[in-house]
Amino acid sequence: MSDPVATTAFDTRPDTSVPTESPLAWSYHETGCPGVSQKSRVVLRERAMLGHLILRGGAIALDEALREVLGLALPARPGGLNHDSEGVRSIQWLSPDEWLVIVPGGEAFALEQRLRNALGGAHYAIVDVSGGQTLIELEGEAARELLMKSTPYDVHPANFPVGKGVTTVFAKATAIVRRPTEDRWELVVRRSFADYCYRWLLDAGEEYGVGVEA
Amino acid sequence: MFHIYCPYCEELREEEEFHPKGQAHIARPVDPEACSDEEWGDYLFFRDNPRGIHHELWVHAVGCRKFFNITRNTVSYEILETYRMGEQPRFTAGHPEGKPAEQVAAEAEAVSRQEGVKA
Ligand SMILES: [Zn+2]
């Protein structure tokens, strides 16, 4: 009998010597990157090539596996976003049976295998979507104002505390909006929307002197 | 612009995140082969168009992407309630002011035994 792990998971990037480009590489080249200056009230940076895993299944089985493998609790409440102590690995509630895990680049395949081993015969699905989306960070005093121009979702601190994340409309496209810390916001955008969202952010952020750390 | 309460996200969300998907609570015939053409045609194509209270299927398309139900008044457009798949409405044509909570719970229990519906 074949190993269930070997038949259901494959490494999307087995050879790290092969060069890769972030979804924004072309945008940087084509649209450019306004620099960060004293006047920049918002700074944009892409966290490129992170590992993104979609977990689906029952909350109890996934929670046990995630605690064992990553030491992270599954957010049980809608909109929940949990980070590890270093703040670099996260898990976010997307729907009642779906969560998004984001880990540093290169960790996704090993994590997927360990989760599959921990989940054993449970009813679940794990999909590596690292190549399909990217994470953009917004930081600075005007970050929230920039979001207010871009999404109908209420990003006021009373409605959007630290540790929350939602999938919503962003500039007429779709994005995940997250707030990992007090002054930092994250957007998880699809690869196909990345260039459009980048150009939207530069345009909407112009009045705040938006700068890009590329 | 108005807000709709998603029973899965458990908060009010902007209308543009949602799509309507037609009449709710349409049961697929248990044995399609045994249906007459008329029964099968009714199931596939014919929908109610009431003046007043209507139960509709909606999807939180740009959000949790779950289907859920809305009871809506087609005259005033007022949304009376939203509820999860497998649950039963509190507001119906027979009870426009809303059924008591105990009755809804008892009916939901009976339906879940019948259908085994899970969200
Ligand atoms: Zn929802």
CSV table of N, CA, C and O in Angstrom, one decimal, chain A residues 56 77-78 93-98 153 164 167-169 174, chain B residues 1 8-14 16-17 62-66:
chain,number,residue,atom,x,y,z
A,56,ARG,N,-8.9,22.7,5.6
A,56,ARG,CA,-10.4,22.5,5.7
A,56,ARG,C,-10.7,21.3,6.5
A,56,ARG,O,-9.9,20.3,6.4
A,77,ARG,N,-13.5,31.5,16.7
A,77,ARG,CA,-14.5,32.5,16.4
A,77,ARG,C,-14.3,33.1,15.1
A,77,ARG,O,-13.2,33.2,14.6
A,78,PRO,N,-15.4,33.5,14.4
A,78,PRO,CA,-15.3,34.2,13.1
A,78,PRO,C,-14.4,35.4,13.2
A,78,PRO,O,-14.5,36.1,14.1
A,93,TRP,N,-9.2,32.4,10.7
A,93,TRP,CA,-10.5,31.9,10.4
A,93,TRP,C,-11.0,32.5,9.1
A,93,TRP,O,-11.0,33.7,8.9
A,94,LEU,N,-11.4,31.6,8.1
A,94,LEU,CA,-11.9,32.1,6.9
A,94,LEU,C,-13.4,31.8,6.7
A,94,LEU,O,-14.1,32.6,6.2
A,95,SER,N,-13.8,30.7,7.2
A,95,SER,CA,-15.2,30.3,7.2
A,95,SER,C,-15.3,29.2,8.3
A,95,SER,O,-14.3,28.7,8.8
A,96,PRO,N,-16.6,28.7,8.5
A,96,PRO,CA,-16.7,27.7,9.6
A,96,PRO,C,-15.9,26.5,9.5
A,96,PRO,O,-15.7,25.8,10.5
A,97,ASP,N,-15.5,26.1,8.3
A,97,ASP,CA,-14.7,24.9,8.1
A,97,ASP,C,-13.4,25.2,7.3
A,97,ASP,O,-12.9,24.3,6.7
A,98,GLU,N,-12.9,26.4,7.4
A,98,GLU,CA,-11.8,26.8,6.6
A,98,GLU,C,-10.9,27.8,7.3
A,98,GLU,O,-11.4,28.8,7.8
A,153,TYR,N,-15.6,47.7,4.3
A,153,TYR,CA,-15.6,47.1,5.6
A,153,TYR,C,-15.1,48.2,6.7
A,153,TYR,O,-14.3,49.0,6.4
A,164,LYS,N,-7.7,40.4,14.3
A,164,LYS,CA,-8.9,40.2,13.5
A,164,LYS,C,-8.5,40.1,12.1
A,164,LYS,O,-7.5,40.7,11.7
A,167,THR,N,-12.3,38.5,5.1
A,167,THR,CA,-12.3,38.5,3.6
A,167,THR,C,-13.4,39.4,3.2
A,167,THR,O,-14.5,39.3,3.6
A,168,THR,N,-13.0,40.4,2.4
A,168,THR,CA,-14.0,41.4,2.0
A,168,THR,C,-13.7,42.0,0.6
A,168,THR,O,-12.8,41.6,0.0
A,169,VAL,N,-14.5,43.0,0.3
A,169,VAL,CA,-14.3,43.7,-1.0
A,169,VAL,C,-13.2,44.7,-0.8
A,169,VAL,O,-13.1,45.5,0.2
A,174,THR,N,-11.3,41.3,-4.5
A,174,THR,CA,-11.4,40.6,-3.2
A,174,THR,C,-10.1,40.6,-2.5
A,174,THR,O,-9.1,40.4,-3.2
B,1,MET,N,-26.5,51.3,-0.4
B,1,MET,CA,-25.7,50.5,0.4
B,1,MET,C,-26.4,50.1,1.7
B,1,MET,O,-26.9,51.0,2.4
B,8,TYR,N,-22.9,33.1,9.6
B,8,TYR,CA,-21.6,32.4,9.8
B,8,TYR,C,-20.5,33.3,10.2
B,8,TYR,O,-19.7,33.0,11.1
B,9,CYS,N,-20.4,34.5,9.6
B,9,CYS,CA,-19.4,35.5,10.0
B,9,CYS,C,-19.9,36.2,11.3
B,9,CYS,O,-19.1,36.8,12.0
B,10,GLU,N,-21.1,36.0,11.6
B,10,GLU,CA,-21.7,36.6,12.8
B,10,GLU,C,-21.6,38.1,12.9
B,10,GLU,O,-21.3,38.6,14.0
B,11,GLU,N,-21.6,38.8,11.8
B,11,GLU,CA,-21.7,40.2,11.9
B,11,GLU,C,-22.3,40.8,10.6
B,11,GLU,O,-22.5,40.1,9.7
B,12,LEU,N,-22.7,42.1,10.7
B,12,LEU,CA,-23.3,42.7,9.6
B,12,LEU,C,-22.2,43.0,8.6
B,12,LEU,O,-21.1,43.6,8.9
B,13,ARG,N,-22.5,42.7,7.3
B,13,ARG,CA,-21.5,43.0,6.2
B,13,ARG,C,-22.2,43.7,5.1
B,13,ARG,O,-23.4,43.6,4.9
B,14,GLU,N,-21.3,44.4,4.3
B,14,GLU,CA,-21.8,45.2,3.2
B,14,GLU,C,-22.6,44.4,2.2
B,14,GLU,O,-22.1,43.3,1.9
B,16,GLU,N,-22.7,44.4,-0.9
B,16,GLU,CA,-22.0,44.0,-2.2
B,16,GLU,C,-21.2,42.7,-2.0
B,16,GLU,O,-20.7,42.2,-2.9
B,17,GLU,N,-21.1,42.3,-0.7
B,17,GLU,CA,-20.4,41.0,-0.5
B,17,GLU,C,-21.3,39.8,-0.8
B,17,GLU,O,-20.8,38.7,-0.7
B,62,VAL,N,-18.3,37.2,-1.3
B,62,VAL,CA,-17.0,37.8,-0.9
B,62,VAL,C,-16.9,37.8,0.6
B,62,VAL,O,-17.0,38.8,1.2
B,63,GLY,N,-16.7,36.7,1.2
B,63,GLY,CA,-16.6,36.6,2.6
B,63,GLY,C,-16.3,35.1,2.9
B,63,GLY,O,-15.4,34.5,2.4
B,64,CYS,N,-17.2,34.5,3.7
B,64,CYS,CA,-17.0,33.1,4.1
B,64,CYS,C,-17.4,32.2,3.0
B,64,CYS,O,-17.2,31.0,3.1
B,65,ARG,N,-18.2,32.7,2.0
B,65,ARG,CA,-18.6,31.9,0.8
B,65,ARG,C,-19.6,30.8,1.2
B,65,ARG,O,-19.7,29.7,0.5
B,66,LYS,N,-20.3,31.0,2.3
B,66,LYS,CA,-21.3,30.0,2.7
B,66,LYS,C,-22.7,30.5,2.3
B,66,LYS,O,-23.0,31.6,2.2
